[in-house]
PDB file of C-alpha atoms and ligand atoms in Angstrom:
ATOM      1  CA  UNK A   1     -45.636  12.402  60.132  1.00 81.00           C
ATOM      2  CA  UNK A   2     -46.860   8.795  61.587  1.00 90.00           C
ATOM      3  CA  UNK A   3     -44.509   6.735  62.988  1.00 91.00           C
ATOM      4  CA  UNK A   4     -46.536   3.232  62.967  1.00 96.00           C
ATOM      5  CA  UNK A   5     -47.598   0.703  60.892  1.00 97.00           C
ATOM      6  CA  UNK A   6     -50.920   0.512  63.100  1.00 97.00           C
ATOM      7  CA  UNK A   7     -51.350   4.591  62.517  1.00 97.00           C
ATOM      8  CA  UNK A   8     -50.387   3.878  58.554  1.00 98.00           C
ATOM      9  CA  UNK A   9     -53.509   1.312  58.751  1.00 98.00           C
ATOM     10  CA  UNK A  10     -55.450   3.393  60.421  1.00 98.00           C
ATOM     11  CA  UNK A  11     -55.266   6.077  58.351  1.00 98.00           C
ATOM     12  CA  UNK A  12     -56.083   4.535  55.572  1.00 98.00           C
ATOM     13  CA  UNK A  13     -59.557   2.750  56.702  1.00 98.00           C
ATOM     14  CA  UNK A  14     -60.255   6.653  58.041  1.00 98.00           C
ATOM     15  CA  UNK A  15     -59.432   8.245  54.639  1.00 98.00           C
ATOM     16  CA  UNK A  16     -61.962   5.691  52.945  1.00 98.00           C
ATOM     17  CA  UNK A  17     -64.368   5.748  55.668  1.00 98.00           C
ATOM     18  CA  UNK A  18     -64.225   9.686  54.460  1.00 98.00           C
ATOM     19  CA  UNK A  19     -64.048   9.501  50.906  1.00 98.00           C
ATOM     20  CA  UNK A  20     -67.280   7.176  50.829  1.00 98.00           C
ATOM     21  CA  UNK A  21     -69.176   9.604  52.607  1.00 97.00           C
ATOM     22  CA  UNK A  22     -67.802  13.295  52.673  1.00 98.00           C
ATOM     23  CA  UNK A  23     -67.902  14.224  48.643  1.00 97.00           C
ATOM     24  CA  UNK A  24     -64.781  16.662  49.329  1.00 97.00           C
ATOM     25  CA  UNK A  25     -62.918  13.905  49.942  1.00 98.00           C
ATOM     26  CA  UNK A  26     -59.802  13.180  48.189  1.00 98.00           C
ATOM     27  CA  UNK A  27     -60.851   9.706  48.291  1.00 98.00           C
ATOM     28  CA  UNK A  28     -64.029  10.114  47.196  1.00 98.00           C
ATOM     29  CA  UNK A  29     -63.420   9.866  43.039  1.00 98.00           C
ATOM     30  CA  UNK A  30     -60.493   7.448  43.243  1.00 98.00           C
ATOM     31  CA  UNK A  31     -59.244   5.933  39.747  1.00 99.00           C
ATOM     32  CA  UNK A  32     -60.086   2.376  39.213  1.00 99.00           C
ATOM     33  CA  UNK A  33     -57.855   0.249  37.389  1.00 98.00           C
ATOM     34  CA  UNK A  34     -59.068  -2.934  35.540  1.00 98.00           C
ATOM     35  CA  UNK A  35     -57.071  -5.868  34.304  1.00 98.00           C
ATOM     36  CA  UNK A  36     -57.106  -4.645  31.603  1.00 98.00           C
ATOM     37  CA  UNK A  37     -54.878  -1.842  31.652  1.00 97.00           C
ATOM     38  CA  UNK A  38     -57.689   0.471  31.638  1.00 98.00           C
ATOM     39  CA  UNK A  39     -58.721   3.259  34.433  1.00 98.00           C
ATOM     40  CA  UNK A  40     -61.154   5.418  35.055  1.00 98.00           C
ATOM     41  CA  UNK A  41     -62.710   7.905  38.067  1.00 98.00           C
ATOM     42  CA  UNK A  42     -65.986   6.385  40.377  1.00 98.00           C
ATOM     43  CA  UNK A  43     -67.682   7.670  43.093  1.00 98.00           C
ATOM     44  CA  UNK A  44     -66.395   5.490  46.381  1.00 98.00           C
ATOM     45  CA  UNK A  45     -70.134   4.821  47.971  1.00 98.00           C
ATOM     46  CA  UNK A  46     -69.013   2.695  50.828  1.00 98.00           C
ATOM     47  CA  UNK A  47     -66.444   1.290  53.013  1.00 98.00           C
ATOM     48  CA  UNK A  48     -66.771  -1.631  55.082  1.00 98.00           C
ATOM     49  CA  UNK A  49     -63.949  -0.974  57.872  1.00 97.00           C
ATOM     50  CA  UNK A  50     -64.311  -4.890  59.365  1.00 97.00           C
ATOM     51  CA  UNK A  51     -63.688  -6.870  55.806  1.00 97.00           C
ATOM     52  CA  UNK A  52     -61.792  -3.686  54.266  1.00 98.00           C
ATOM     53  CA  UNK A  53     -64.317  -4.075  51.063  1.00 98.00           C
ATOM     54  CA  UNK A  54     -65.256  -0.765  49.074  1.00 98.00           C
ATOM     55  CA  UNK A  55     -68.326  -0.446  47.220  1.00 98.00           C
ATOM     56  CA  UNK A  56     -69.274   1.216  43.700  1.00 98.00           C
ATOM     57  CA  UNK A  57     -72.211   1.889  41.987  1.00 98.00           C
ATOM     58  CA  UNK A  58     -71.947   0.959  38.135  1.00 98.00           C
ATOM     59  CA  UNK A  59     -73.538  -0.254  35.001  1.00 98.00           C
ATOM     60  CA  UNK A  60     -73.743  -3.646  34.427  1.00 98.00           C
ATOM     61  CA  UNK A  61     -73.790  -3.175  30.921  1.00 98.00           C
ATOM     62  CA  UNK A  62     -70.405  -0.941  30.770  1.00 97.00           C
ATOM     63  CA  UNK A  63     -67.148  -2.814  29.349  1.00 98.00           C
ATOM     64  CA  UNK A  64     -65.289  -2.702  32.816  1.00 98.00           C
ATOM     65  CA  UNK A  65     -68.235  -5.356  34.040  1.00 98.00           C
ATOM     66  CA  UNK A  66     -67.150  -7.673  31.649  1.00 98.00           C
ATOM     67  CA  UNK A  67     -63.442  -7.113  32.217  1.00 98.00           C
ATOM     68  CA  UNK A  68     -64.133  -7.984  36.190  1.00 98.00           C
ATOM     69  CA  UNK A  69     -65.878 -10.797  35.207  1.00 98.00           C
ATOM     70  CA  UNK A  70     -63.038 -12.411  33.086  1.00 98.00           C
ATOM     71  CA  UNK A  71     -60.144 -11.233  35.529  1.00 98.00           C
ATOM     72  CA  UNK A  72     -61.142 -10.042  38.756  1.00 98.00           C
ATOM     73  CA  UNK A  73     -57.800  -8.335  39.970  1.00 98.00           C
ATOM     74  CA  UNK A  74     -58.540  -4.994  40.557  1.00 98.00           C
ATOM     75  CA  UNK A  75     -56.265  -1.490  41.376  1.00 98.00           C
ATOM     76  CA  UNK A  76     -58.043   1.752  43.233  1.00 99.00           C
ATOM     77  CA  UNK A  77     -55.862   4.926  43.238  1.00 99.00           C
ATOM     78  CA  UNK A  78     -56.291   7.798  45.578  1.00 98.00           C
ATOM     79  CA  UNK A  79     -54.008  10.787  45.689  1.00 98.00           C
ATOM     80  CA  UNK A  80     -54.455  13.056  48.350  1.00 98.00           C
ATOM     81  CA  UNK A  81     -52.947  16.802  46.971  1.00 98.00           C
ATOM     82  CA  UNK A  82     -53.130  18.355  49.906  1.00 97.00           C
ATOM     83  CA  UNK A  83     -52.152  15.855  51.861  1.00 97.00           C
ATOM     84  CA  UNK A  84     -49.644  14.898  49.824  1.00 97.00           C
ATOM     85  CA  UNK A  85     -50.421  11.414  49.836  1.00 98.00           C
ATOM     86  CA  UNK A  86     -51.012   8.197  47.396  1.00 98.00           C
ATOM     87  CA  UNK A  87     -52.878   5.488  48.168  1.00 98.00           C
ATOM     88  CA  UNK A  88     -52.392   2.470  45.710  1.00 98.00           C
ATOM     89  CA  UNK A  89     -54.926  -0.455  46.661  1.00 98.00           C
ATOM     90  CA  UNK A  90     -54.959  -3.952  44.866  1.00 98.00           C
ATOM     91  CA  UNK A  91     -57.811  -6.107  45.238  1.00 98.00           C
ATOM     92  CA  UNK A  92     -60.154  -8.948  43.952  1.00 98.00           C
ATOM     93  CA  UNK A  93     -63.557  -7.271  42.689  1.00 98.00           C
ATOM     94  CA  UNK A  94     -67.132  -8.670  42.335  1.00 98.00           C
ATOM     95  CA  UNK A  95     -69.864  -7.366  40.375  1.00 98.00           C
ATOM     96  CA  UNK A  96     -73.306  -7.807  41.835  1.00 98.00           C
ATOM     97  CA  UNK A  97     -76.598  -7.821  40.351  1.00 98.00           C
ATOM     98  CA  UNK A  98     -78.894  -9.364  42.695  1.00 98.00           C
ATOM     99  CA  UNK A  99     -79.503 -10.040  46.109  1.00 98.00           C
ATOM    100  CA  UNK A 100     -80.115  -8.386  49.671  1.00 97.00           C
ATOM    101  CA  UNK A 101     -77.560  -5.800  49.325  1.00 97.00           C
ATOM    102  CA  UNK A 102     -77.938  -4.631  45.431  1.00 97.00           C
ATOM    103  CA  UNK A 103     -82.443  -4.154  46.431  1.00 97.00           C
ATOM    104  CA  UNK A 104     -81.264  -2.450  49.690  1.00 97.00           C
ATOM    105  CA  UNK A 105     -78.494   0.227  47.849  1.00 97.00           C
ATOM    106  CA  UNK A 106     -81.340   0.367  45.042  1.00 97.00           C
ATOM    107  CA  UNK A 107     -84.018   1.072  47.560  1.00 97.00           C
ATOM    108  CA  UNK A 108     -82.511   4.104  49.149  1.00 96.00           C
ATOM    109  CA  UNK A 109     -81.298   6.293  46.298  1.00 95.00           C
ATOM    110  CA  UNK A 110     -83.644   8.404  44.926  1.00 95.00           C
ATOM    111  CA  UNK A 111     -85.177   8.561  40.618  1.00 96.00           C
ATOM    112  CA  UNK A 112     -82.856  10.990  39.621  1.00 93.00           C
ATOM    113  CA  UNK A 113     -79.790   9.038  40.504  1.00 93.00           C
ATOM    114  CA  UNK A 114     -82.029   5.893  39.472  1.00 96.00           C
ATOM    115  CA  UNK A 115     -82.560   7.731  35.654  1.00 95.00           C
ATOM    116  CA  UNK A 116     -78.244   7.085  34.871  1.00 93.00           C
ATOM    117  CA  UNK A 117     -79.173   3.809  34.173  1.00 96.00           C
ATOM    118  CA  UNK A 118     -82.402   4.445  32.128  1.00 94.00           C
ATOM    119  CA  UNK A 119     -80.814   4.785  28.896  1.00 91.00           C
ATOM    120  CA  UNK A 120     -78.848   3.482  26.527  1.00 94.00           C
ATOM    121  CA  UNK A 121     -75.315   1.827  28.472  1.00 93.00           C
ATOM    122  CA  UNK A 122     -72.561   2.929  28.765  1.00 95.00           C
ATOM    123  CA  UNK A 123     -69.929   3.466  25.301  1.00 95.00           C
ATOM    124  CA  UNK A 124     -72.959   3.104  22.658  1.00 93.00           C
ATOM    125  CA  UNK A 125     -72.298   5.133  19.686  1.00 95.00           C
ATOM    126  CA  UNK A 126     -74.291   7.257  18.933  1.00 94.00           C
ATOM    127  CA  UNK A 127     -74.651   9.271  15.200  1.00 93.00           C
ATOM    128  CA  UNK A 128     -74.288  12.747  17.789  1.00 93.00           C
ATOM    129  CA  UNK A 129     -73.980  14.145  20.729  1.00 92.00           C
ATOM    130  CA  UNK A 130     -76.032  12.241  23.538  1.00 93.00           C
ATOM    131  CA  UNK A 131     -76.309  12.017  27.292  1.00 92.00           C
ATOM    132  CA  UNK A 132     -77.777   8.417  26.446  1.00 93.00           C
ATOM    133  CA  UNK A 133     -81.179   9.169  28.114  1.00 92.00           C
ATOM    134  CA  UNK A 134     -84.502   8.688  26.491  1.00 88.00           C
ATOM    135  CA  UNK A 135     -85.477  12.400  25.743  1.00 88.00           C
ATOM    136  CA  UNK A 136     -87.572  12.542  28.125  1.00 89.00           C
ATOM    137  CA  UNK A 137     -85.970  12.002  30.943  1.00 89.00           C
ATOM    138  CA  UNK A 138     -83.076  14.718  29.950  1.00 89.00           C
ATOM    139  CA  UNK A 139     -83.490  16.954  33.125  1.00 85.00           C
ATOM    140  CA  UNK A 140     -86.529  15.323  34.551  1.00 89.00           C
ATOM    141  CA  UNK A 141     -86.655  13.134  36.879  1.00 90.00           C
ATOM    142  CA  UNK A 142     -88.555  10.033  36.251  1.00 93.00           C
ATOM    143  CA  UNK A 143     -91.638   8.164  38.291  1.00 95.00           C
ATOM    144  CA  UNK A 144     -91.111   5.306  39.942  1.00 95.00           C
ATOM    145  CA  UNK A 145     -92.843   3.006  37.304  1.00 95.00           C
ATOM    146  CA  UNK A 146     -91.273   4.894  34.718  1.00 94.00           C
ATOM    147  CA  UNK A 147     -87.631   3.920  36.455  1.00 94.00           C
ATOM    148  CA  UNK A 148     -88.461   0.505  37.025  1.00 96.00           C
ATOM    149  CA  UNK A 149     -86.423  -0.560  33.883  1.00 95.00           C
ATOM    150  CA  UNK A 150     -83.422   1.329  35.069  1.00 96.00           C
ATOM    151  CA  UNK A 151     -83.038  -1.533  38.167  1.00 97.00           C
ATOM    152  CA  UNK A 152     -81.285  -4.497  35.418  1.00 97.00           C
ATOM    153  CA  UNK A 153     -78.482  -2.209  34.698  1.00 98.00           C
ATOM    154  CA  UNK A 154     -77.556  -1.490  37.964  1.00 98.00           C
ATOM    155  CA  UNK A 155     -74.913  -3.182  39.660  1.00 98.00           C
ATOM    156  CA  UNK A 156     -72.051  -3.187  43.038  1.00 98.00           C
ATOM    157  CA  UNK A 157     -68.975  -3.312  42.512  1.00 98.00           C
ATOM    158  CA  UNK A 158     -67.532  -4.442  45.175  1.00 98.00           C
ATOM    159  CA  UNK A 159     -63.387  -4.491  45.589  1.00 98.00           C
ATOM    160  CA  UNK A 160     -61.998  -6.463  48.649  1.00 98.00           C
ATOM    161  CA  UNK A 161     -58.365  -4.837  49.378  1.00 98.00           C
ATOM    162  CA  UNK A 162     -55.709  -6.970  49.844  1.00 98.00           C
ATOM    163  CA  UNK A 163     -52.802  -4.867  49.653  1.00 98.00           C
ATOM    164  CA  UNK A 164     -52.632  -1.334  50.468  1.00 98.00           C
ATOM    165  CA  UNK A 165     -49.185   0.574  49.347  1.00 98.00           C
ATOM    166  CA  UNK A 166     -49.278   4.165  51.188  1.00 98.00           C
ATOM    167  CA  UNK A 167     -46.657   6.774  50.204  1.00 98.00           C
ATOM    168  CA  UNK A 168     -46.385  10.045  51.501  1.00 97.00           C
ATOM    169  CA  UNK A 169     -44.288  12.694  49.771  1.00 97.00           C
ATOM    170  CA  UNK A 170     -42.131  15.168  52.911  1.00 94.00           C
ATOM    171  CA  UNK A 171     -39.557  17.589  51.384  1.00 93.00           C
ATOM    172  CA  UNK A 172     -37.345  15.900  54.697  1.00 94.00           C
ATOM    173  CA  UNK A 173     -37.840  12.109  53.179  1.00 93.00           C
ATOM    174  CA  UNK A 174     -41.201  10.407  51.580  1.00 96.00           C
ATOM    175  CA  UNK A 175     -42.244   7.249  54.150  1.00 97.00           C
ATOM    176  CA  UNK A 176     -44.236   4.485  52.366  1.00 98.00           C
ATOM    177  CA  UNK A 177     -45.804   1.769  54.058  1.00 98.00           C
ATOM    178  CA  UNK A 178     -47.133  -1.418  52.683  1.00 98.00           C
ATOM    179  CA  UNK A 179     -49.847  -3.428  53.978  1.00 98.00           C
ATOM    180  CA  UNK A 180     -50.447  -7.187  53.102  1.00 97.00           C
ATOM    181  CA  UNK A 181     -53.494  -8.418  54.784  1.00 94.00           C
ATOM    182  CA  UNK A 182     -52.885  -8.071  58.876  1.00 93.00           C
ATOM    183  CA  UNK A 183     -49.410  -7.847  58.449  1.00 97.00           C
ATOM    184  CA  UNK A 184     -47.401  -4.808  57.320  1.00 97.00           C
ATOM    185  CA  UNK A 185     -43.696  -3.200  56.761  1.00 98.00           C
ATOM    186  CA  UNK A 186     -41.848  -0.291  55.476  1.00 98.00           C
ATOM    187  CA  UNK A 187     -40.604   0.215  52.131  1.00 97.00           C
ATOM    188  CA  UNK A 188     -37.859   2.341  50.710  1.00 97.00           C
ATOM    189  CA  UNK A 189     -40.217   5.278  48.562  1.00 97.00           C
TER     190      UNK A 189
HETATM  191  C1  FMN B   1     -66.333  12.560  38.844  1.00 96.56           C
HETATM  192  C2  FMN B   1     -66.504  11.186  37.542  1.00 96.56           C
HETATM  193  C3  FMN B   1     -67.288   9.994  38.766  1.00 96.56           C
HETATM  194  C4  FMN B   1     -67.830   8.927  37.266  1.00 96.56           C
HETATM  195  N1  FMN B   1     -68.451   8.164  38.656  1.00 96.56           N
HETATM  196  C5  FMN B   1     -68.495   6.941  37.847  1.00 96.56           C
HETATM  197  C6  FMN B   1     -69.014   5.861  38.797  1.00 96.56           C
HETATM  198  O1  FMN B   1     -69.426   6.035  40.282  1.00 96.56           O
HETATM  199  N2  FMN B   1     -69.653   4.438  38.456  1.00 96.56           N
HETATM  200  C7  FMN B   1     -69.258   4.088  37.441  1.00 96.56           C
HETATM  201  O2  FMN B   1     -69.468   3.379  36.544  1.00 96.56           O
HETATM  202  N3  FMN B   1     -68.730   4.773  36.138  1.00 96.56           N
HETATM  203  C8  FMN B   1     -68.330   6.544  37.027  1.00 96.56           C
HETATM  204  N4  FMN B   1     -67.841   7.719  36.202  1.00 96.56           N
HETATM  205  C9  FMN B   1     -67.694   7.099  34.722  1.00 96.56           C
HETATM  206  C10 FMN B   1     -66.306   6.287  34.150  1.00 96.56           C
HETATM  207  O3  FMN B   1     -65.613   7.098  34.748  1.00 96.56           O
HETATM  208  C11 FMN B   1     -66.368   6.332  33.112  1.00 96.56           C
HETATM  209  O4  FMN B   1     -66.770   6.777  32.035  1.00 96.56           O
HETATM  210  C12 FMN B   1     -67.344   4.902  32.569  1.00 96.56           C
HETATM  211  O5  FMN B   1     -67.810   3.959  34.562  1.00 96.56           O
HETATM  212  C13 FMN B   1     -67.565   3.904  31.788  1.00 96.56           C
HETATM  213  O6  FMN B   1     -66.409   2.817  32.289  1.00 96.56           O
HETATM  214  P1  FMN B   1     -66.039   1.638  30.851  1.00 96.56           P
HETATM  215  O7  FMN B   1     -66.045   2.022  29.919  1.00 96.56           O
HETATM  216  O8  FMN B   1     -64.415   1.094  31.756  1.00 96.56           O
HETATM  217  O9  FMN B   1     -66.885   0.849  32.018  1.00 96.56           O
HETATM  218  C14 FMN B   1     -67.610   8.674  37.222  1.00 96.56           C
HETATM  219  C15 FMN B   1     -66.969   9.863  35.830  1.00 96.56           C
HETATM  220  C16 FMN B   1     -66.613  11.095  36.250  1.00 96.56           C
HETATM  221  C17 FMN B   1     -65.443  11.864  35.791  1.00 96.56           C
END
């Protein structure tokens, strides 16, 4: 059981760094909640320990992007069942579609990953079950040339964490701490 607020701050940072790099980490697929009371699973792609910023990848056409553009409040929820630990992160979101950071991420992904941004936008209606992908790319990797139009649909979702609510379950007594900026306090679970 962690007994200092500094240890909890480190634990949160370690969990987020692990989530960004380890597919088996409980922090790899958090639930991301937008201000319109909607929530969805997303893959955590990056965590900057200096600024406490999370990076997700998404389709610029997805409904959540429009919601975030009009209200930047965001929540990110992690539950580690094995560790019996809940992390509730609250912060401010930013959608980035141009600039060096997004270009760098795009250039590091492969054409299979880029293919996800080549089809219909998320939520587009269809008369039949659909992957949204053009049929020639179902199960096939597009070429560098074919994947060019996907780039304009690719966006980063950056979350600047402002508050972290850490909750540890234990039959001897739960523990809970709240970090706001560089301050922290214990609170009753
Ligand atoms: C395991 C899992 C991982 C997902 N990862 C992402 C992701 O990294 N980015 C993303 O935009 N959507 C991801 N999705 C899809 C979203 O949950 C969601 O359905 C989609 O983004 C549309 O969301 P919206 O309608 O709220 O915009 C994932 C879904 C699952 C089940």
